[in-house]
Amino acid sequence: MKVLGLIVEYNPFHNGHLYHLEESKKISRADFVVCVMSGNFIQRGEPAIVNKWARTKMALSAGADLVIELPLSCAMASAEYFASGAVRILNDIGIVDYICFGSEHGDVKTLDYIAQILVEEPESYKSFLKEELDNGLSYPAARESALKKYTAHSINIPQIISSSNNILGIEYLKALRRIKSSIIPLTIKRINNDYNTENITGSISSASSIRKYISTSNSTSFDDVLAMTMPKTSVDILFEEFSAGRGPVFKEDFYHVVTSLIRKMTPEQIRNFAYVSEGLENRIKSAADTAGTYEELVESICTRRYTKTRVQRILMGILMGVTSKDLDMLSRFDSPQYARILGFNSKGKQLLSQIKKKSSIPLVLKLSDFIKSCDPVLKRKLELEILATDLYVMCYKNPAFRKAGQEFTQNIIIM
């Protein structure tokens, strides 16, 4: 029995995801597929377009066998902590043989070589890094220069570490090395559209372009554009959610509540939230007092040091009350994890029986039972998950589905 692990967001599940899933199964020759998937908020500091249970249905319909939730504290974190949390779960459930990720570079050996340097930090690399930092370079620029010197320009470092999926892949490889995992890493070269591209360009288009198309069109049923870019099952599930009034959900839907919270706070209070430092609290306060849209709010806060993604994470952290203290407790590499099951099929049911025997972390099938008995760190992680969903559903178009507590009432998806 060979088990493949995938780390995903599926926001929403499209043809590029299907290609990655099928090619990953092919090159790993895996019999089973386990996905670790972000919940209702994703790594870029945005809400998912539809809820995690709908996206679980998409994954299972496309060939995944078991979907496990990546806790919010990892799902909405930097690439390093996102990767570390997801890899830890796949490693600790005790059944995964392979991890396969997409990358622009397409050569896992080169990416793993870079990961090895960054984890082991050989003396000469550290010397190069210190030299560049002493010259006044920012840490990312200093790291790039140090890597170029250490590898003696034998590989194209700037090209590799300027590409988002290469960066994330290197973080997966670093995480595997850090915990000395026996899981074998594989990569598939990405094809066609860059994930940030905002225009649909063909049958394989980015999730960003699909979300933009949905946000700017009035489609309420299956149409030719989405039929071209997504599997029919995914489109059907998407519009089932839309028809019920459970989406689409966009970051702009949170403008009023986020801005209201910030306007009620002093800069000193804002400073307590995660990722807020170096006087940014004043910039956040000023932006909230003047911005008329969510986009204006984000753009007014951004600086060269604070990117759009980081600012969006800060704003969602303020929305959920995630403090710097929470961040220190929840984001450590050794922070305890759990395996929260979102859905499975008949093959996934077989995997669950194996996980129960081999997992070194708790398996969460019924949240209400688990949260009563878990340790304080796990309890705080779950409390944030519960709150995130309670806030997420407030943006549903249909008021009948805005009730709090859906983390306790929603059943696991079984297909």
Short mmCIF file of C-alpha atoms in Angstrom, two decimals, residues 30-334:
data_model
loop_
_atom_site.label_atom_id
_atom_site.label_comp_id
_atom_site.label_asym_id
_atom_site.label_seq_id
_atom_site.Cartn_x
_atom_site.Cartn_y
_atom_site.Cartn_z
CA ALA A 30 0.31 5.55 -5.12
CA ASP A 31 -2.79 3.55 -4.22
CA PHE A 32 -4.25 6.23 -1.93
CA VAL A 33 -4.24 10.03 -1.78
CA VAL A 34 -4.38 12.08 1.43
CA CYS A 35 -4.86 15.84 1.13
CA VAL A 36 -4.02 18.32 3.87
CA MET A 37 -6.20 21.29 2.98
CA SER A 38 -6.59 24.84 4.30
CA GLY A 39 -9.92 25.56 5.95
CA ASN A 40 -12.15 28.59 5.46
CA PHE A 41 -9.23 31.04 5.31
CA ILE A 42 -6.19 30.57 3.11
CA GLN A 43 -2.49 31.37 3.17
CA ARG A 44 -2.81 34.75 1.43
CA GLY A 45 -4.92 36.09 4.28
CA GLU A 46 -8.22 35.76 2.43
CA PRO A 47 -11.41 33.76 2.89
CA ALA A 48 -11.87 30.78 0.59
CA ILE A 49 -14.50 31.35 -2.11
CA VAL A 50 -16.62 28.50 -0.70
CA ASN A 51 -16.38 26.70 2.61
CA LYS A 52 -14.01 23.87 3.42
CA TRP A 53 -16.69 21.17 3.30
CA ALA A 54 -17.67 22.11 -0.26
CA ARG A 55 -13.99 22.11 -1.27
CA THR A 56 -13.61 18.73 0.42
CA LYS A 57 -16.38 17.42 -1.84
CA MET A 58 -14.49 18.77 -4.85
CA ALA A 59 -11.30 16.99 -3.77
CA LEU A 60 -13.02 13.66 -3.12
CA SER A 61 -14.94 13.89 -6.40
CA ALA A 62 -11.66 14.38 -8.27
CA GLY A 63 -9.78 11.42 -6.81
CA ALA A 64 -8.61 12.25 -3.30
CA ASP A 65 -9.44 9.59 -0.70
CA LEU A 66 -9.05 11.47 2.59
CA VAL A 67 -9.05 15.21 3.39
CA ILE A 68 -7.48 16.52 6.60
CA GLU A 69 -7.76 20.15 7.67
CA LEU A 70 -4.66 22.30 8.03
CA PRO A 71 -5.24 24.33 11.23
CA LEU A 72 -5.81 28.05 10.76
CA SER A 73 -2.64 28.88 12.72
CA CYS A 74 -0.65 27.21 9.90
CA ALA A 75 -3.01 27.76 6.97
CA MET A 76 -2.87 31.55 7.30
CA ALA A 77 0.85 31.83 8.09
CA SER A 78 4.05 32.50 6.17
CA ALA A 79 5.27 29.88 3.68
CA GLU A 80 7.69 28.40 6.24
CA TYR A 81 5.03 27.80 8.90
CA PHE A 82 2.36 26.80 6.36
CA ALA A 83 4.69 24.14 4.97
CA SER A 84 5.94 23.01 8.36
CA GLY A 85 2.44 22.50 9.76
CA ALA A 86 1.20 20.57 6.74
CA VAL A 87 4.29 18.37 6.45
CA ARG A 88 4.12 17.61 10.19
CA ILE A 89 0.56 16.34 9.84
CA LEU A 90 1.38 14.14 6.84
CA ASN A 91 4.44 12.78 8.65
CA ASP A 92 2.78 12.26 12.01
CA ILE A 93 -0.29 10.34 10.80
CA GLY A 94 2.23 7.60 10.07
CA ILE A 95 1.00 6.25 6.74
CA VAL A 96 2.29 8.63 4.03
CA ASP A 97 5.06 7.46 1.68
CA TYR A 98 5.32 10.41 -0.74
CA ILE A 99 4.68 14.14 -0.90
CA CYS A 100 4.31 15.67 -4.35
CA PHE A 101 4.18 19.41 -4.99
CA GLY A 102 4.11 21.60 -8.06
CA SER A 103 7.09 23.83 -8.86
CA GLU A 104 8.23 26.11 -11.64
CA HIS A 105 11.69 24.49 -11.61
CA GLY A 106 10.54 20.89 -11.78
CA ASP A 107 13.73 19.27 -10.40
CA VAL A 108 13.36 18.07 -6.82
CA LYS A 109 17.09 17.39 -6.43
CA THR A 110 18.05 21.02 -7.02
CA LEU A 111 15.30 22.31 -4.73
CA ASP A 112 16.32 19.82 -2.04
CA TYR A 113 19.95 20.90 -2.33
CA ILE A 114 18.90 24.48 -1.58
CA ALA A 115 16.73 23.25 1.29
CA GLN A 116 19.70 21.33 2.69
CA ILE A 117 21.86 24.47 2.70
CA LEU A 118 19.16 26.50 4.44
CA VAL A 119 18.55 23.85 7.11
CA GLU A 120 22.14 22.83 7.81
CA GLU A 121 23.66 26.33 7.29
CA PRO A 122 27.27 25.34 6.48
CA GLU A 123 29.88 27.68 7.94
CA SER A 124 30.83 29.22 4.61
CA TYR A 125 27.16 29.92 3.80
CA LYS A 126 26.68 31.55 7.23
CA SER A 127 29.77 33.66 6.62
CA PHE A 128 28.43 34.84 3.24
CA LEU A 129 25.05 35.57 4.82
CA LYS A 130 26.57 37.61 7.66
CA GLU A 131 28.69 39.56 5.19
CA GLU A 132 25.65 40.52 3.10
CA LEU A 133 23.58 41.44 6.15
CA ASP A 134 26.46 43.61 7.41
CA ASN A 135 26.38 45.33 4.01
CA GLY A 136 22.83 46.43 4.75
CA LEU A 137 20.86 44.00 2.58
CA SER A 138 17.44 42.79 3.73
CA TYR A 139 17.37 39.17 4.89
CA PRO A 140 15.79 37.78 1.66
CA ALA A 141 18.30 39.66 -0.51
CA ALA A 142 21.20 38.63 1.73
CA ARG A 143 20.08 34.99 1.63
CA GLU A 144 19.87 35.04 -2.16
CA SER A 145 23.34 36.52 -2.48
CA ALA A 146 24.79 34.07 0.05
CA LEU A 147 23.24 31.12 -1.80
CA LYS A 148 24.69 32.38 -5.10
CA LYS A 149 28.16 32.59 -3.57
CA TYR A 150 27.90 29.27 -1.76
CA THR A 151 26.77 27.38 -4.88
CA ALA A 152 29.39 29.23 -6.94
CA HIS A 153 26.68 30.21 -9.45
CA SER A 154 26.29 26.54 -10.44
CA ILE A 155 22.51 26.92 -10.28
CA ASN A 156 20.29 29.86 -11.14
CA ILE A 157 19.45 30.91 -7.59
CA PRO A 158 17.64 34.18 -8.46
CA GLN A 159 15.32 32.47 -10.92
CA ILE A 160 14.55 29.60 -8.57
CA ILE A 161 13.87 31.53 -5.37
CA SER A 162 11.89 34.27 -7.08
CA SER A 163 9.18 31.80 -8.10
CA SER A 164 6.40 31.28 -5.56
CA ASN A 165 5.91 27.54 -5.96
CA ASN A 166 9.65 26.89 -5.90
CA ILE A 167 9.80 28.82 -2.62
CA LEU A 168 6.94 26.80 -1.14
CA GLY A 169 8.50 23.57 -2.40
CA ILE A 170 11.80 24.42 -0.73
CA GLU A 171 9.87 25.02 2.50
CA TYR A 172 8.27 21.56 2.22
CA LEU A 173 11.72 20.07 1.72
CA LYS A 174 13.13 22.04 4.66
CA ALA A 175 10.29 20.77 6.85
CA LEU A 176 10.95 17.16 5.83
CA ARG A 177 14.64 17.56 6.63
CA ARG A 178 14.00 19.35 9.91
CA ILE A 179 11.94 16.47 11.31
CA LYS A 180 14.06 13.80 9.57
CA SER A 181 10.98 12.42 7.84
CA SER A 182 11.11 9.23 5.78
CA ILE A 183 8.53 10.62 3.35
CA ILE A 184 9.92 10.82 -0.20
CA PRO A 185 9.47 14.21 -1.90
CA LEU A 186 8.49 14.50 -5.56
CA THR A 187 7.72 17.50 -7.74
CA ILE A 188 5.84 18.15 -10.96
CA LYS A 189 6.73 21.07 -13.20
CA ARG A 190 3.86 23.55 -13.35
CA ILE A 191 2.35 24.12 -16.77
CA ASN A 192 0.63 27.11 -18.34
CA ASN A 193 -0.81 29.79 -16.08
CA ASP A 194 1.01 31.39 -13.17
CA TYR A 195 -1.07 31.15 -10.01
CA ASN A 196 -1.22 34.96 -9.67
CA THR A 197 -2.48 35.55 -13.22
CA GLU A 198 -5.83 37.30 -13.04
CA ASN A 199 -7.18 36.50 -16.50
CA ILE A 200 -8.49 33.13 -17.66
CA THR A 201 -6.24 31.97 -20.48
CA GLY A 202 -7.38 28.45 -21.28
CA SER A 203 -8.33 25.07 -19.90
CA ILE A 204 -5.66 25.34 -17.22
CA SER A 205 -6.04 28.74 -15.58
CA SER A 206 -5.12 30.00 -12.15
CA ALA A 207 -7.45 29.90 -9.16
CA SER A 208 -6.97 33.68 -8.93
CA SER A 209 -8.33 34.14 -12.46
CA ILE A 210 -11.30 31.87 -11.73
CA ARG A 211 -12.15 33.77 -8.55
CA LYS A 212 -11.87 37.09 -10.38
CA TYR A 213 -14.16 35.81 -13.14
CA ILE A 214 -16.74 34.73 -10.57
CA SER A 215 -16.50 38.06 -8.72
CA THR A 216 -17.08 40.08 -11.89
CA SER A 217 -19.75 37.94 -13.55
CA ASN A 218 -23.34 37.32 -12.61
CA SER A 219 -23.22 33.62 -13.32
CA THR A 220 -25.48 31.59 -11.07
CA SER A 221 -25.31 28.33 -12.99
CA PHE A 222 -22.91 26.19 -14.98
CA ASP A 223 -21.38 28.24 -17.81
CA ASP A 224 -18.90 27.68 -20.63
CA VAL A 225 -15.99 29.60 -19.09
CA LEU A 226 -15.97 27.62 -15.84
CA ALA A 227 -16.71 24.40 -17.75
CA MET A 228 -13.47 25.06 -19.65
CA THR A 229 -11.33 25.60 -16.55
CA MET A 230 -12.81 23.28 -13.89
CA PRO A 231 -14.02 19.67 -13.70
CA LYS A 232 -17.80 19.48 -14.02
CA THR A 233 -18.15 18.05 -10.51
CA SER A 234 -16.31 21.07 -9.08
CA VAL A 235 -18.49 23.52 -11.00
CA ASP A 236 -21.64 21.69 -9.89
CA ILE A 237 -20.55 21.84 -6.23
CA LEU A 238 -19.57 25.50 -6.61
CA PHE A 239 -22.95 26.51 -7.93
CA GLU A 240 -24.79 24.31 -5.47
CA GLU A 241 -23.19 26.48 -2.78
CA PHE A 242 -23.95 29.70 -4.65
CA SER A 243 -27.58 28.70 -5.23
CA ALA A 244 -28.00 27.95 -1.53
CA GLY A 245 -26.54 31.36 -0.65
CA ARG A 246 -23.34 29.96 0.90
CA GLY A 247 -20.99 31.98 -1.26
CA PRO A 248 -19.11 33.22 -3.06
CA VAL A 249 -17.21 34.76 -0.14
CA PHE A 250 -14.55 37.40 -0.84
CA LYS A 251 -12.19 39.41 1.34
CA GLU A 252 -14.15 42.57 0.50
CA ASP A 253 -17.10 41.11 2.44
CA PHE A 254 -15.10 41.70 5.64
CA TYR A 255 -14.43 45.40 5.03
CA HIS A 256 -17.06 46.75 7.43
CA VAL A 257 -16.33 44.45 10.35
CA VAL A 258 -12.52 44.71 10.10
CA THR A 259 -12.57 48.47 9.71
CA SER A 260 -15.07 48.85 12.57
CA LEU A 261 -12.84 46.84 14.88
CA ILE A 262 -9.76 48.89 14.04
CA ARG A 263 -11.55 52.24 14.33
CA LYS A 264 -12.61 51.31 17.87
CA MET A 265 -9.02 50.53 18.90
CA THR A 266 -6.07 52.67 19.85
CA PRO A 267 -2.69 52.15 18.14
CA GLU A 268 -1.44 50.62 21.41
CA GLN A 269 -4.20 48.00 21.27
CA ILE A 270 -3.50 47.26 17.59
CA ARG A 271 0.17 46.66 18.45
CA ASN A 272 -0.78 43.51 20.41
CA PHE A 273 -1.93 41.63 17.31
CA ALA A 274 0.14 39.10 15.39
CA TYR A 275 2.72 40.38 12.87
CA VAL A 276 2.21 44.06 13.90
CA SER A 277 5.58 45.68 14.63
CA GLU A 278 7.82 48.68 14.04
CA GLY A 279 5.10 51.33 14.26
CA LEU A 280 2.79 49.61 11.77
CA GLU A 281 -0.06 50.05 14.26
CA ASN A 282 -0.18 53.77 13.42
CA ARG A 283 -0.34 53.04 9.72
CA ILE A 284 -3.16 50.51 10.26
CA LYS A 285 -5.12 52.97 12.39
CA SER A 286 -4.74 55.77 9.86
CA ALA A 287 -5.73 53.51 6.95
CA ALA A 288 -8.88 52.29 8.73
CA ASP A 289 -9.90 55.86 9.44
CA THR A 290 -9.66 56.90 5.78
CA ALA A 291 -10.16 53.82 3.56
CA GLY A 292 -13.54 53.41 1.89
CA THR A 293 -12.95 49.88 0.57
CA TYR A 294 -11.07 46.78 1.65
CA GLU A 295 -8.62 47.22 -1.23
CA GLU A 296 -7.91 50.81 -0.15
CA LEU A 297 -7.41 49.62 3.41
CA VAL A 298 -4.82 47.02 2.36
CA GLU A 299 -3.01 49.29 -0.10
CA SER A 300 -2.79 52.12 2.45
CA ILE A 301 -1.01 49.82 4.92
CA CYS A 302 1.39 48.14 2.49
CA THR A 303 5.04 49.12 2.41
CA ARG A 304 8.10 47.61 0.79
CA ARG A 305 8.60 45.56 3.95
CA TYR A 306 4.92 44.71 4.51
CA THR A 307 3.57 43.01 1.39
CA LYS A 308 -0.09 42.77 0.45
CA THR A 309 -0.27 39.15 1.60
CA ARG A 310 1.28 39.94 4.95
CA VAL A 311 -1.05 42.90 5.49
CA GLN A 312 -4.08 40.75 4.66
CA ARG A 313 -2.92 38.17 7.23
CA ILE A 314 -2.61 40.95 9.81
CA LEU A 315 -6.15 42.18 9.08
CA MET A 316 -7.63 38.68 9.32
CA GLY A 317 -5.64 38.17 12.53
CA ILE A 318 -7.21 41.31 13.96
CA LEU A 319 -10.63 40.03 12.87
CA MET A 320 -10.06 36.80 14.80
CA GLY A 321 -8.22 38.30 17.75
CA VAL A 322 -4.93 36.49 17.09
CA THR A 323 -2.35 38.17 19.32
CA SER A 324 1.43 38.07 19.21
CA LYS A 325 1.24 35.77 22.23
CA ASP A 326 -0.99 33.39 20.27
CA LEU A 327 1.43 33.47 17.38
CA ASP A 328 4.38 32.57 19.60
CA MET A 329 2.44 29.67 21.12
CA LEU A 330 0.77 28.29 17.99
CA SER A 331 3.38 28.74 15.28
CA ARG A 332 6.41 27.04 16.80
CA PHE A 333 7.82 24.25 14.67
CA ASP A 334 7.34 21.88 17.62
#
